């Protein structure tokens, strides 16, 4: 072997060693990165907060789409099969779950811990077929994380799932969980206090997604089924009028800022629009906690302003 | 010395037929017991390996051997348990449960319902294509793919194969998504589907024909009508309409492979199944397999018992053949004397002949043994396991 040859070998070996060490560092202190798939943004956010750089968290839902109405295609399922952990919201959130093939041992249903307190969606569609006759495919309310106590439990479930995969991360993950749960508890207390000031005050919701929010914080809430960008038909407005007779609400809670003409028409009826974003998908600005803080502030403002009786309109900064 | 062997060689060549018969007889006598034991060892090794790789097995109470054979070799299962057992095991936190549902057959091959964890657990790699992703997908074992001549992208219809199946199987067109690499285990012969697909085949789940005008589901999904057998086909268009009725905890599986976290978890889990009234049992496949292998060993011992006197008889025959040939060669031996050779030379000549024959027979036996060794795996799979 010539000297030149030998040197080339040594150099190559060194290069390889450096590359290996580099990739090792990338995997956070020698541990291999954990690949986590989350089916909605709140879970992705929890995972990011809890595992930090140790995990690669993927939200497979395209930006702008509502994860509750998204379904994975065969390719996405293939990607999910290769993940180490698949975080599910549960409460019927993943309606596609019985139509795809996923490794059960990698699934973590984060709301399983409080499954006996799931809420049902009323007026479930009834259909009939087969020898069984009439039956209904009842649905569950699934915006579980808008109850911040439940959100804390879901974060706990995410932490448990991560620690089960990497027991050596236990102390750091639990430390992160402590902080996160503290922040969620703060929001929880704030919202509780806000509603407690006047728990009987009637509110309207534009979309039936605030069931858990209403239950946890004692919000006197009735819901229509409107979309922020779609002018509801006349029948819906009439329905609202009759609803207002025994539920004289002055505020309607929206998932996003409603179209100006809807907001204007509501204002004519002396109903202000308040945005409480469920934040099911990654927000354009801020993170989950920031959006929730904005939500809580908006609701707080709504309570405050109404106390001052017919004062100025609240303008929510969050679209 | 060289001359002795040369003469012996010439003699054996001269009496080709006699020499060949002697060599073949002795060769077979040497190879037979050894080959038999090699096949038995191979069977033991394979069955033990499969059993060792399956720590614990939960299934319906009854024959432990049936349970192990069903879950490990996909033989017919006499009884089923509910999917709820999987959740119960998972809830203990002591073991990872892997459900197996081996009930139906497609074109003579076992149709096995599993969760996607099974492939990782058994180290089943893909030779081509992908794992099942959607309802109605299937992946074929290496041997199954070869025998059915199917490739990813092809379809495989499930059909009722016998009277017992008629009530159970709903004809469904399976989409082949991949072929697994060969593992020399019963997994090679299987057609794997997701558990949920297996339940659709059983009729526990179905789709609804959605009428775009009505905009809502109201009639059950009917197989496309046409001539001959009508199959349900799960397509991207009707996939979303598929759903299950009833309590998933009651959906059937034939066994649960339980992978305990450690020895303590294993002991705790086994303790939960001690109740005599329970409808389920937990077994250690390695123990059950050991008792199954006892039968194989008994067969081996029986063969040995037969082969021993047979071998002795054959040896006596060989001696007799030699003695007789010496007598026939009386004149030849006298000639050797007359040309001035000592009686010792005659003995040396005969000894050289025996050595040559013994060596040839040994070589033949070795070749036979190698041949058996190469084919042992196939042989075992066909005659011992399957
Ligand atoms: Zn149905």
XYZ file of C-alpha atoms and ligand atoms in Angstrom:
706
model
C 0.000 0.000 0.000
C 1.438 3.347 -1.005
C 1.675 6.169 1.496
C -0.679 8.265 -0.613
C -3.241 5.496 -0.570
C -2.925 5.142 3.158
C -3.473 8.849 3.746
C -6.554 8.846 1.618
C -7.942 6.062 3.746
C -7.226 7.853 6.987
C -8.800 11.066 5.675
C -11.917 9.209 4.543
C -12.172 7.475 7.881
C -11.896 10.770 9.722
C -14.526 12.334 7.487
C -16.869 9.455 8.182
C -16.271 9.768 11.908
C -16.994 13.496 11.892
C -20.174 12.979 9.850
C -21.356 10.275 12.220
C -20.636 12.467 15.238
C -22.495 15.350 13.592
C -25.614 13.320 12.915
C -25.388 12.069 16.471
C -25.468 15.596 17.811
C -28.478 16.381 15.647
C -30.320 13.579 17.395
C -30.075 15.489 20.689
C -27.401 14.142 22.972
C -26.942 10.826 21.215
C -30.616 9.781 21.294
C -32.219 9.109 17.937
C -34.842 11.701 17.012
C -38.393 10.588 17.684
C -40.713 10.947 14.721
C -44.126 12.080 15.909
C -47.228 12.561 13.785
C -50.001 14.679 15.307
C -53.464 14.824 13.748
C -54.170 18.396 14.827
C -52.206 21.452 15.802
C -52.881 21.458 19.569
C -51.339 17.984 19.837
C -48.438 18.948 17.580
C -47.864 21.999 19.776
C -47.904 19.907 22.957
C -45.436 17.434 21.453
C -43.133 20.250 20.322
C -43.227 21.845 23.751
C -42.654 18.554 25.581
C -39.956 16.921 23.477
C -38.309 20.030 22.062
C -35.593 19.307 19.521
C -35.553 15.631 20.471
C -38.594 14.972 18.313
C -39.549 15.746 14.767
C -43.242 16.616 14.931
C -45.233 16.436 11.720
C -48.785 17.704 11.226
C -49.805 16.006 7.966
C -52.853 18.229 7.428
C -52.324 20.902 4.731
C -52.210 24.506 5.961
C -55.629 26.109 6.112
C -57.561 22.815 6.112
C -59.625 21.784 9.124
C -57.997 18.601 10.492
C -61.407 17.357 11.643
C -62.517 17.066 8.019
C -59.222 15.956 6.558
C -58.470 12.313 5.715
C -55.085 10.794 4.902
C -54.461 9.233 1.502
C -52.572 5.967 1.052
C -49.256 7.804 0.851
C -49.819 9.737 4.039
C -50.827 6.513 5.760
C -47.517 5.048 4.575
C -45.674 7.971 6.170
C -47.671 7.570 9.361
C -46.765 3.859 9.493
C -43.096 4.844 9.589
C -43.528 7.261 12.498
C -42.604 6.281 16.049
C -45.688 7.818 17.571
C -49.071 8.864 16.174
C -50.966 11.284 18.410
C -54.737 11.051 18.070
C -57.257 13.467 19.520
C -59.902 10.804 20.064
C -63.573 11.583 20.719
C -64.371 10.596 17.150
C -61.979 13.202 15.745
C -60.321 10.740 13.374
C -63.302 9.430 11.429
C -60.904 7.834 8.941
C -59.259 5.642 11.570
C -61.354 2.560 10.761
C -60.532 2.885 7.059
C -56.752 2.929 7.257
C -54.071 0.511 8.433
C -51.910 1.898 11.195
C -49.694 0.212 13.796
C -51.901 0.131 16.897
C -48.934 0.101 19.250
C -47.843 3.484 17.938
C -51.240 5.125 18.325
C -51.826 7.285 21.370
C -55.399 8.427 21.911
C -54.772 11.512 24.022
C -58.351 11.925 25.270
C -58.823 8.292 26.337
C -58.310 9.302 29.969
C -61.547 11.295 30.023
C -63.555 9.260 27.527
C -66.438 8.797 29.967
C -67.041 12.549 29.938
C -67.158 12.940 26.147
C -70.102 15.007 24.964
C -72.457 13.835 22.227
C -73.456 15.991 19.302
C -77.208 16.313 19.338
C -79.405 15.669 16.296
C -77.249 12.860 14.940
C -78.150 11.661 11.461
C -80.386 8.613 11.518
C -80.369 6.058 8.723
C -81.647 2.573 8.205
C -80.266 -0.486 6.460
C -79.824 -4.195 6.879
C -81.648 -6.414 9.315
C -80.798 -4.105 12.233
C -83.297 -1.502 11.065
C -83.133 2.138 12.071
C -79.971 3.299 13.763
C -78.012 6.477 14.076
C -74.337 7.194 13.617
C -74.051 9.441 16.591
C -71.132 11.741 16.780
C -69.090 13.012 19.644
C -68.100 16.602 20.206
C -64.385 16.644 19.520
C -62.994 20.121 20.293
C -61.781 18.689 23.571
C -58.822 21.077 23.983
C -61.024 24.172 24.393
C -61.534 22.928 27.947
C -58.062 23.793 29.210
C -58.215 21.231 31.956
C -58.841 18.565 29.313
C -56.078 20.110 27.204
C -53.762 19.594 30.183
C -54.778 15.949 30.364
C -54.101 15.557 26.648
C -50.675 17.133 27.118
C -50.091 14.646 29.936
C -51.058 11.794 27.587
C -48.615 13.101 24.970
C -45.885 13.227 27.614
C -46.679 9.665 28.737
C -46.507 8.424 25.148
C -43.144 10.115 24.561
C -41.700 8.797 27.816
C -42.912 5.285 26.977
C -40.847 5.464 23.781
C -37.861 7.134 25.448
C -37.777 6.520 29.207
C -34.435 8.310 29.402
C -36.160 11.604 28.514
C -38.540 11.297 31.447
C -37.201 14.077 33.678
C -36.915 16.693 30.934
C -40.315 15.838 29.389
C -42.047 15.960 32.757
C -40.348 19.253 33.518
C -41.658 20.679 30.232
C -45.081 19.237 31.009
C -45.120 20.999 34.361
C -44.512 24.356 32.661
C -47.087 23.714 29.931
C -49.757 22.551 32.354
C -49.053 25.612 34.473
C -49.710 27.874 31.503
C -52.875 26.001 30.589
C -54.077 26.144 34.212
C -53.549 29.893 34.163
C -55.830 30.252 31.138
C -58.279 27.880 32.777
C -58.462 29.953 35.968
C -58.735 33.196 34.039
C -61.626 31.935 31.922
C -63.403 30.457 34.930
C -63.144 33.755 36.769
C -64.358 35.707 33.737
C -67.507 33.627 33.248
C -68.173 33.378 36.980
C -68.758 37.140 37.042
C -72.037 36.607 35.178
C -72.623 32.922 34.389
C -76.204 33.388 33.212
C -75.369 35.795 30.438
C -76.539 34.294 27.115
C -74.035 33.779 24.295
C -74.356 32.513 20.758
C -71.932 30.277 18.900
C -71.718 30.368 15.129
C -70.692 26.731 14.912
C -71.341 23.793 17.257
C -67.714 23.325 18.375
C -67.734 25.006 21.793
C -69.439 22.217 23.778
C -66.473 21.523 26.043
C -65.705 25.212 26.471
C -69.285 25.867 27.523
C -69.355 22.909 29.889
C -66.083 23.645 31.633
C -66.604 27.365 32.133
C -70.381 27.372 32.588
C -70.951 29.479 29.491
C -74.664 29.884 28.680
C -74.189 29.081 25.001
C -76.565 28.235 22.156
C -75.296 27.387 18.733
C -76.311 27.944 15.143
C -74.448 26.258 12.284
C -72.881 29.049 10.244
C -69.622 29.505 8.358
C -67.604 32.723 8.765
C -67.374 33.435 5.020
C -70.804 32.240 3.979
C -73.877 34.456 4.295
C -76.496 32.297 6.055
C -79.836 31.944 4.201
C -82.946 33.803 5.364
C -84.279 30.750 7.183
C -81.182 30.724 9.383
C -81.715 34.369 10.317
C -85.338 33.626 11.187
C -84.169 30.699 13.275
C -81.782 33.026 15.056
C -84.610 35.499 15.730
C -86.733 32.852 17.387
C -83.719 31.564 19.328
C -83.116 35.059 20.673
C -86.624 35.196 22.202
C -85.680 32.989 25.121
C -81.914 33.392 24.741
C -81.355 37.148 24.374
C -77.646 36.964 23.514
C -75.663 40.075 22.595
C -72.494 38.266 21.510
C -71.822 35.596 18.918
C -68.621 33.572 19.228
C -66.890 32.798 15.898
C -64.090 30.428 14.880
C -62.663 33.216 12.732
C -63.559 36.796 11.912
C -66.918 36.642 10.050
C -67.410 38.289 6.680
C -68.121 42.060 7.097
C -71.676 41.774 5.745
C -72.529 39.043 8.275
C -70.965 41.019 11.101
C -72.890 44.109 9.977
C -76.191 42.262 9.786
C -75.570 40.872 13.273
C -74.743 44.323 14.533
C -78.112 45.544 13.273
C -79.584 42.974 15.634
C -77.325 44.348 18.369
C -75.134 41.275 18.333
C -71.382 41.757 18.415
C -68.957 39.209 16.977
C -66.261 37.722 19.181
C -63.544 35.438 17.808
C -62.575 32.373 19.811
C -60.340 30.411 17.413
C -60.222 26.642 18.064
C -56.760 26.675 16.470
C -57.115 23.135 15.138
C -54.533 23.850 12.437
C -51.266 25.764 12.673
C -52.077 29.499 13.014
C -50.580 32.031 10.613
C -49.029 33.927 13.469
C -48.327 32.974 17.046
C -48.625 29.539 18.578
C -51.365 27.613 20.353
C -50.933 29.330 23.691
C -50.785 32.796 22.152
C -53.973 32.188 20.163
C -55.708 30.864 23.274
C -54.579 33.928 25.243
C -56.084 36.125 22.527
C -59.283 34.069 22.721
C -59.504 34.458 26.471
C -58.789 38.173 26.217
C -61.525 38.558 23.601
C -64.028 36.779 25.816
C -62.898 38.802 28.810
C -63.375 41.990 26.821
C -66.839 40.814 25.795
C -67.815 40.366 29.440
C -66.248 43.682 30.463
C -67.768 45.716 27.654
C -71.239 44.428 28.151
C -71.028 45.470 31.757
C -70.522 49.006 30.499
C -73.817 48.542 28.631
C -73.954 49.194 24.899
C -70.451 50.550 24.625
C -68.057 50.359 21.682
C -67.590 47.298 19.518
C -64.824 44.919 20.406
C -62.329 44.495 17.641
C -60.501 41.251 17.969
C -56.959 41.377 16.698
C -56.985 37.750 15.673
C -58.527 37.098 12.264
C 0.382 -51.664 -0.921
C -0.311 -49.628 -4.058
C -0.465 -52.836 -6.004
C -3.026 -54.247 -3.604
C -5.326 -51.299 -4.175
C -4.699 -51.393 -7.900
C -5.648 -55.026 -8.068
C -8.637 -54.510 -5.776
C -9.773 -51.581 -7.921
C -9.432 -53.680 -11.086
C -11.396 -56.462 -9.485
C -14.228 -54.160 -8.321
C -14.411 -52.602 -11.769
C -14.598 -55.998 -13.322
C -17.599 -56.863 -11.130
C -19.315 -53.513 -11.623
C -22.866 -54.572 -10.742
C -21.879 -56.332 -7.549
C -19.689 -53.448 -6.380
C -22.311 -50.833 -7.139
C -25.043 -52.682 -5.285
C -22.808 -53.043 -2.273
C -21.832 -49.374 -2.290
C -25.418 -48.143 -2.675
C -26.707 -50.461 0.053
C -24.039 -49.415 2.513
C -24.332 -45.733 1.540
C -28.061 -45.671 2.168
C -27.667 -47.530 5.449
C -25.165 -44.939 6.622
C -27.160 -41.919 5.372
C -30.692 -42.882 6.369
C -30.592 -42.499 10.153
C -28.367 -39.444 9.950
C -30.615 -37.772 7.358
C -33.693 -38.511 9.411
C -32.140 -36.904 12.447
C -31.058 -33.918 10.441
C -34.637 -33.364 9.242
C -35.945 -33.745 12.776
C -33.338 -31.319 14.095
C -34.282 -28.835 11.418
C -37.953 -29.176 12.339
C -37.104 -28.662 15.975
C -34.918 -25.672 15.232
C -37.557 -23.965 13.093
C -40.481 -24.674 15.358
C -38.529 -23.634 18.416
C -37.317 -20.439 16.754
C -40.885 -19.451 15.834
C -42.094 -20.290 19.319
C -39.223 -18.498 21.071
C -39.971 -15.415 18.990
C -43.529 -15.410 20.345
C -43.275 -14.853 24.100
C -46.903 -15.248 25.178
C -50.128 -16.120 23.449
C -53.671 -15.400 24.598
C -56.636 -17.165 23.033
C -59.855 -19.019 23.651
C -59.739 -21.659 26.363
C -59.213 -25.139 24.946
C -56.339 -26.941 23.328
C -53.106 -25.027 23.831
C -51.598 -26.806 20.829
C -54.456 -25.645 18.569
C -53.999 -22.083 19.775
C -50.263 -22.118 19.111
C -50.632 -23.768 15.712
C -53.282 -21.244 14.688
C -51.376 -18.162 15.788
C -47.944 -19.326 14.601
C -48.771 -21.533 11.609
C -52.207 -20.158 10.636
C -53.979 -23.490 10.885
C -57.726 -23.445 11.380
C -58.841 -22.066 14.700
C -61.457 -23.901 16.708
C -62.556 -20.832 18.690
C -62.273 -17.061 18.716
C -62.028 -14.295 21.287
C -63.077 -10.648 21.215
C -60.901 -7.686 20.275
C -61.572 -6.393 23.803
C -58.863 -8.776 25.022
C -56.294 -6.685 23.160
C -57.402 -3.528 24.980
C -57.395 -5.363 28.298
C -53.798 -6.477 27.796
C -52.764 -3.005 26.621
C -54.450 -1.450 29.670
C -52.273 -3.474 32.057
C -49.191 -1.818 30.602
C -47.321 -5.083 31.097
C -47.234 -6.213 27.509
C -47.675 -5.043 23.935
C -50.613 -6.900 22.389
C -50.553 -8.001 18.741
C -53.862 -9.438 17.566
C -53.909 -12.220 14.962
C -57.038 -13.308 13.126
C -56.377 -16.431 11.050
C -59.770 -17.731 10.044
C -60.280 -17.541 6.289
C -58.364 -18.854 3.319
C -57.892 -17.356 -0.139
C -57.085 -19.723 -2.989
C -55.860 -22.269 -0.462
C -53.623 -19.822 1.402
C -54.288 -18.502 4.891
C -55.800 -15.015 4.997
C -54.404 -13.467 8.145
C -55.755 -10.316 9.742
C -53.120 -8.422 11.738
C -52.310 -4.891 12.797
C -49.383 -3.153 11.130
C -47.266 -3.849 14.231
C -47.051 -7.494 13.198
C -44.650 -6.808 10.332
C -42.212 -4.999 12.583
C -42.574 -7.633 15.289
C -41.776 -10.504 12.897
C -39.133 -8.503 11.030
C -41.023 -8.864 7.779
C -39.434 -6.644 5.158
C -40.995 -5.732 1.852
C -39.474 -7.206 -1.281
C -41.583 -4.852 -3.402
C -44.454 -2.422 -2.985
C -45.864 -1.095 0.282
C -47.656 -2.334 3.362
C -51.468 -2.155 3.342
C -52.567 1.452 3.866
C -56.304 1.528 3.204
C -59.228 -0.779 3.846
C -59.200 -3.584 1.256
C -55.407 -3.657 0.846
C -53.370 -6.828 1.306
C -49.701 -7.786 1.299
C -48.516 -11.254 0.252
C -45.882 -13.491 1.768
C -43.038 -14.376 -0.641
C -44.355 -17.862 -1.333
C -47.967 -16.667 -1.625
C -46.938 -14.044 -4.161
C -45.051 -16.613 -6.194
C -47.848 -19.163 -6.091
C -50.635 -16.717 -6.932
C -48.449 -14.967 -9.529
C -49.488 -11.565 -8.255
C -47.608 -8.288 -8.067
C -48.366 -4.968 -6.391
C -51.281 -3.325 -8.163
C -53.083 -6.597 -8.884
C -56.329 -7.616 -7.232
C -57.107 -10.807 -5.342
C -60.776 -11.699 -4.844
C -61.773 -13.503 -1.669
C -64.267 -16.267 -2.224
C -66.103 -18.663 0.039
C -64.073 -21.869 -0.190
C -66.066 -24.384 1.748
C -69.457 -24.932 3.304
C -68.364 -23.421 6.592
C -67.141 -20.278 4.920
C -70.327 -19.629 2.970
C -71.956 -17.706 5.762
C -68.788 -15.952 6.778
C -67.082 -14.649 3.685
C -68.275 -11.639 1.752
C -66.567 -11.612 -1.619
C -64.197 -8.676 -1.599
C -61.637 -7.609 -4.163
C -58.393 -7.163 -2.257
C -55.795 -4.773 -3.633
C -52.288 -6.226 -3.523
C -49.990 -3.449 -2.287
C -46.798 -5.383 -1.723
C -44.870 -8.646 -1.544
C -42.837 -9.557 1.521
C -39.271 -10.835 1.411
C -38.745 -14.542 2.052
C -38.305 -15.514 5.703
C -38.612 -19.341 5.574
C -41.454 -19.163 8.094
C -45.203 -19.711 7.709
C -45.438 -15.956 7.042
C -44.203 -16.715 3.525
C -47.452 -18.513 2.698
C -49.866 -15.993 4.144
C -51.981 -13.247 2.640
C -51.950 -10.449 5.218
C -54.710 -7.898 5.591
C -55.441 -5.312 8.232
C -57.762 -6.646 10.940
C -60.393 -4.153 9.833
C -60.302 -5.517 6.295
C -60.736 -9.031 7.701
C -63.831 -7.841 9.530
C -65.223 -6.311 6.337
C -64.733 -9.701 4.639
C -66.644 -11.195 7.520
C -69.457 -8.685 7.045
C -68.961 -6.720 10.249
C -68.227 -3.555 8.354
C -69.690 -2.202 5.152
C -69.929 0.838 2.943
C -72.973 2.784 1.874
C -73.790 3.629 -1.680
C -74.001 7.390 -1.486
C -76.484 8.933 -3.827
C -75.004 12.259 -4.867
C -78.485 13.728 -5.357
C -79.876 12.694 -2.020
C -76.584 13.738 -0.479
C -76.895 11.293 2.360
C -76.307 7.619 2.915
C -79.419 5.536 3.030
C -78.854 2.165 1.415
C -76.221 -0.373 2.306
C -73.381 -0.704 -0.124
C -74.380 -3.366 -2.607
C -71.817 -5.305 -4.585
C -71.668 -4.078 -8.165
C -74.167 -6.184 -10.091
C -73.014 -8.061 -13.142
C -72.632 -11.543 -14.527
C -71.027 -14.215 -12.429
C -69.790 -13.543 -8.914
C -70.188 -9.984 -7.725
C -67.434 -8.618 -5.531
C -67.468 -5.680 -3.239
C -64.709 -3.358 -4.204
C -63.349 -0.690 -1.930
C -62.429 2.321 -4.029
C -61.219 5.815 -3.150
C -64.795 6.964 -3.847
C -66.594 4.676 -1.435
C -63.810 4.232 1.124
C -65.086 7.032 3.347
C -68.506 5.383 3.578
C -67.131 2.202 5.160
C -67.878 1.777 8.827
C -68.493 -0.892 11.435
C -71.555 -1.662 13.478
C -71.566 -3.004 16.960
C -69.022 -2.940 19.719
C -65.461 -3.305 18.352
C -64.500 -5.057 21.605
C -66.664 -7.958 20.459
C -65.112 -8.251 17.002
C -63.417 -11.638 16.576
C -59.733 -12.441 16.590
C -58.144 -15.853 17.007
C -55.241 -14.959 19.280
C -53.231 -12.153 20.809
C -49.447 -12.278 20.812
C -48.393 -10.566 24.038
C -44.871 -9.163 24.249
C -44.191 -8.485 27.932
C -41.906 -5.637 28.977
C -39.856 -7.887 31.286
C -39.964 -11.132 33.246
C -41.952 -9.570 36.079
C -44.585 -8.186 33.682
C -44.759 -11.602 32.054
C -45.427 -13.288 35.406
C -48.045 -10.697 36.339
C -49.834 -11.096 33.010
C -49.865 -14.867 33.262
C -51.296 -14.527 36.751
C -54.332 -12.753 35.364
C -55.350 -15.811 33.370
C -55.224 -18.308 36.217
C -58.986 -18.156 36.749
C -60.477 -21.519 35.760
C -63.800 -20.021 34.743
C -62.240 -17.590 32.297
C -63.031 -18.042 28.633
C -59.480 -17.191 27.682
C -56.139 -18.803 28.375
C -52.536 -17.684 28.180
C -49.830 -20.057 26.974
C -46.109 -19.924 26.387
C -45.629 -21.098 22.794
C -42.131 -22.377 23.613
C -43.554 -24.755 26.238
C -46.400 -25.912 24.025
C -44.033 -26.404 21.109
C -41.704 -28.429 23.301
C -44.491 -30.877 24.050
C -45.439 -30.960 20.365
C -41.832 -31.750 19.541
C -41.902 -34.651 21.988
C -44.122 -36.407 19.451
C -41.624 -35.768 16.708
C -38.837 -37.143 18.893
C -40.934 -40.208 19.574
C -41.282 -40.753 15.825
C -37.524 -40.340 15.544
C -36.931 -42.928 18.271
C -39.320 -45.313 16.529
C -37.405 -44.957 13.296
C -34.149 -45.578 15.125
C -35.631 -48.715 16.641
C -36.559 -49.951 13.179
C -33.367 -48.858 11.491
C -31.010 -50.535 13.983
C -31.980 -54.170 13.264
C -32.383 -53.247 9.607
C -28.804 -51.955 9.553
C -27.491 -55.047 11.304
C -29.315 -57.259 8.831
C -27.879 -55.290 5.929
C -24.373 -55.570 7.361
C -24.770 -59.340 7.790
C -25.916 -59.554 4.198
C -22.822 -57.674 3.091
C -20.595 -60.080 5.033
C -22.442 -62.956 3.450
C -21.990 -61.506 -0.020
C -18.255 -61.226 0.656
C -17.984 -64.742 2.037
C -19.835 -66.146 -0.908
C -17.735 -64.217 -3.388
C -14.567 -65.524 -1.730
C -15.835 -68.995 -2.228
C -16.611 -68.290 -5.861
C -13.113 -66.885 -6.200
C -11.492 -70.102 -4.882
C -9.789 -70.819 -8.201
C -8.552 -67.254 -8.534
C -7.027 -67.433 -5.021
C -5.345 -70.733 -5.890
C -3.843 -69.082 -8.977
C -2.446 -66.319 -6.764
C -0.852 -69.019 -4.574
C 0.585 -70.832 -7.558
C 2.321 -67.706 -8.896
C 4.153 -67.542 -5.528
C 2.205 -65.091 -3.361
C 1.766 -65.630 0.376
C -1.677 -66.149 1.965
C -1.166 -62.694 3.481
C -1.382 -61.166 0.020
C -4.843 -62.603 -0.461
C -5.976 -61.126 2.839
C -4.475 -57.767 1.901
C -6.237 -57.826 -1.454
C -9.589 -58.539 0.114
C -8.970 -55.882 2.774
C -8.203 -53.326 0.068
C -11.473 -54.197 -1.626
C -13.396 -53.703 1.607
C -11.688 -50.380 2.255
C -12.509 -49.161 -1.247
C -16.140 -50.169 -0.943
C -16.461 -48.655 2.512
C -14.935 -45.381 1.362
C -17.208 -45.184 -1.674
C -20.238 -45.967 0.453
C -19.181 -43.307 2.951
C -18.788 -40.754 0.167
C -22.199 -41.634 -1.241
C -23.728 -41.383 2.234
C -22.154 -37.962 2.689
C -23.526 -36.758 -0.655
C -27.005 -38.028 0.240
C -26.800 -36.304 3.604
C -25.841 -33.001 1.968
C -28.755 -33.315 -0.414
C -31.116 -33.865 2.495
C -29.566 -30.943 4.353
C -30.281 -28.599 1.461
C -33.850 -29.801 1.141
C -34.494 -30.172 4.865
C -36.064 -26.748 5.256
C -38.546 -27.347 2.426
C -39.149 -30.878 3.603
C -39.866 -29.751 7.139
C -42.181 -26.998 5.954
C -44.192 -29.393 3.845
C -44.356 -32.456 6.026
C -43.812 -31.393 9.584
C -45.222 -27.883 9.896
C -47.812 -27.412 7.184
Zn -74.195 1.412 8.432
